[in-house]
mmCIF file of C-alpha atoms in Angstrom:
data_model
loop_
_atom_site.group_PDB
_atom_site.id
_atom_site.type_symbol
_atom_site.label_atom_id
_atom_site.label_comp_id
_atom_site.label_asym_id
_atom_site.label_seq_id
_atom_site.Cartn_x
_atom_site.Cartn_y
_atom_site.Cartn_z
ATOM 1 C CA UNK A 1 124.352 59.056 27.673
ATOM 2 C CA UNK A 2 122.437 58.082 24.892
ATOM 3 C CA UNK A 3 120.925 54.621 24.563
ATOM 4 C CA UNK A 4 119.632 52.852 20.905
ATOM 5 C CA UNK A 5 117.638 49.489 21.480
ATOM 6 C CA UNK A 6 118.785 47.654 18.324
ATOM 7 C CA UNK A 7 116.703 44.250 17.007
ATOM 8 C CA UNK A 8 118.719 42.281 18.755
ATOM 9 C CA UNK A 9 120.719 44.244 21.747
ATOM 10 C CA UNK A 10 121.095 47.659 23.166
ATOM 11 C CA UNK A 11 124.080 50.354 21.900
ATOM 12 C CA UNK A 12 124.725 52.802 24.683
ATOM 13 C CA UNK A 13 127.265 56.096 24.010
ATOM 14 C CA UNK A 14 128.523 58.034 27.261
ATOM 15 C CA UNK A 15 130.589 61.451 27.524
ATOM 16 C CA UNK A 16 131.746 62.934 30.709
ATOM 17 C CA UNK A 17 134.138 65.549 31.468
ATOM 18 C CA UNK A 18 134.960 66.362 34.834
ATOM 19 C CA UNK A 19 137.312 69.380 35.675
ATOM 20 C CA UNK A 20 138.612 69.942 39.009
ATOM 21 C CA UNK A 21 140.420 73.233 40.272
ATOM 22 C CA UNK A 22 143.067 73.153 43.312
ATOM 23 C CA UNK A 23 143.850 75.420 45.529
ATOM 24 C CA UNK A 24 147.343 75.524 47.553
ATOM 25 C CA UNK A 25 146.654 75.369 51.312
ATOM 26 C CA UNK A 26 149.954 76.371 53.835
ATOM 27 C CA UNK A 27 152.889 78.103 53.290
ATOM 28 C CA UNK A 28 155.063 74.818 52.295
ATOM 29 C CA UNK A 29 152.134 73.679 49.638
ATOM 30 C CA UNK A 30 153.225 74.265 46.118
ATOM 31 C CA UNK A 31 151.547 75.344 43.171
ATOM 32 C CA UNK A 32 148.930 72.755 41.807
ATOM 33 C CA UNK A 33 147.693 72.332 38.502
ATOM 34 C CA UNK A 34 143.995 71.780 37.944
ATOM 35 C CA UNK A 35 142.856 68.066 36.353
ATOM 36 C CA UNK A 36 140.770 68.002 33.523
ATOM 37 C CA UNK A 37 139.295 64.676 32.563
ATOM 38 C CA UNK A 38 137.522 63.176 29.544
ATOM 39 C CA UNK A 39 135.514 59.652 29.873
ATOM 40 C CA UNK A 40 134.018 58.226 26.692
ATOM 41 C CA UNK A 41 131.787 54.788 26.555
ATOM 42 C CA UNK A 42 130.565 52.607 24.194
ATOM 43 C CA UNK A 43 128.657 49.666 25.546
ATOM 44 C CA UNK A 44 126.244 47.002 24.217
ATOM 45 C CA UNK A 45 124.347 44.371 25.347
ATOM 46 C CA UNK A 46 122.056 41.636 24.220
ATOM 47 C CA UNK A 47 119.895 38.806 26.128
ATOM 48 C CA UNK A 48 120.131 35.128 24.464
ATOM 49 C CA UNK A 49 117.879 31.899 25.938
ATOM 50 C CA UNK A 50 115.042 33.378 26.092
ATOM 51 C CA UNK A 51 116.176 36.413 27.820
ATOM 52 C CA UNK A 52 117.682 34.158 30.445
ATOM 53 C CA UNK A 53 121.274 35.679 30.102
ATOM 54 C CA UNK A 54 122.567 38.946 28.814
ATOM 55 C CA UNK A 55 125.960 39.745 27.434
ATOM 56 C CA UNK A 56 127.307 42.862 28.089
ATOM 57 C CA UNK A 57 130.344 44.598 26.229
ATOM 58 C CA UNK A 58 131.931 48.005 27.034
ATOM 59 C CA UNK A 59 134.915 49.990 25.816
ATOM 60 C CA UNK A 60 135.784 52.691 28.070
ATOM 61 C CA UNK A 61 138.062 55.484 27.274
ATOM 62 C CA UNK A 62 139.376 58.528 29.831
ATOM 63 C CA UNK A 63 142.362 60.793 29.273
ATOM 64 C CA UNK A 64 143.054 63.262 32.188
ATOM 65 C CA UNK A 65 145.339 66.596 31.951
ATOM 66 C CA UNK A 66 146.730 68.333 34.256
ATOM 67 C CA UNK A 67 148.950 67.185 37.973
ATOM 68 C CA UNK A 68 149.371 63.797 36.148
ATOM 69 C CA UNK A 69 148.288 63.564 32.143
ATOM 70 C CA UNK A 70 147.392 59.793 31.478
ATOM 71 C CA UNK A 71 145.113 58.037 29.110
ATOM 72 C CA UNK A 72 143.218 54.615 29.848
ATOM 73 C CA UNK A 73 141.469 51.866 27.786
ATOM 74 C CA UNK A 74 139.536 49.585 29.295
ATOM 75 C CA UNK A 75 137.661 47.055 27.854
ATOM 76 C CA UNK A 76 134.969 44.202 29.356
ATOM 77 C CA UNK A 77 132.863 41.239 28.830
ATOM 78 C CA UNK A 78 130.593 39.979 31.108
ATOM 79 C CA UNK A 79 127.515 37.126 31.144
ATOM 80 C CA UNK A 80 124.704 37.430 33.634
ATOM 81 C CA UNK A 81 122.710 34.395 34.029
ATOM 82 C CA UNK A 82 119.460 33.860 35.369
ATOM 83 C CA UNK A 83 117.702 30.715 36.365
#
């Protein structure tokens, strides 16, 4: 990942790829198709109150090919407070 401190917050940018090969095990197993995977991130973050609570932001991506082919968005917002 790469991370950017900003003048006021923090920009961080992710990539992942996973791939996993199967195998069939048995005589009844059936042919399986390997699982490729792609995870993108975006995520920033910035302290308020004299650095007494941060705000954090992400947008998280994945699409996956392969025994199931899907595709995900997620996205958060979260406070942390400290006192």
């Amino acid at each position: 990942s790469l991370s950017r401190k900003l003048l006021r917050g923090t920009v961080d940018v992710g990539l992942a790829l996973n791939v996993a090969s199967y195998e069939a095990v048995g005589p009844t197993a059936g042919p399986l198709d390997d699982d490729n995977n792609v995870n993108f991130f975006v995520t920033y973050s910035r302290n308020f109150f004299l650095e007494r609570v941060n705000f954090v932001s992400t947008a998280f991506y994945s699409v996956n090919e392969g025994q199931s082919d899907w595709s995900q968005l997620q996205l958060s917002v979260a406070l942390n407070a400290q006192f």
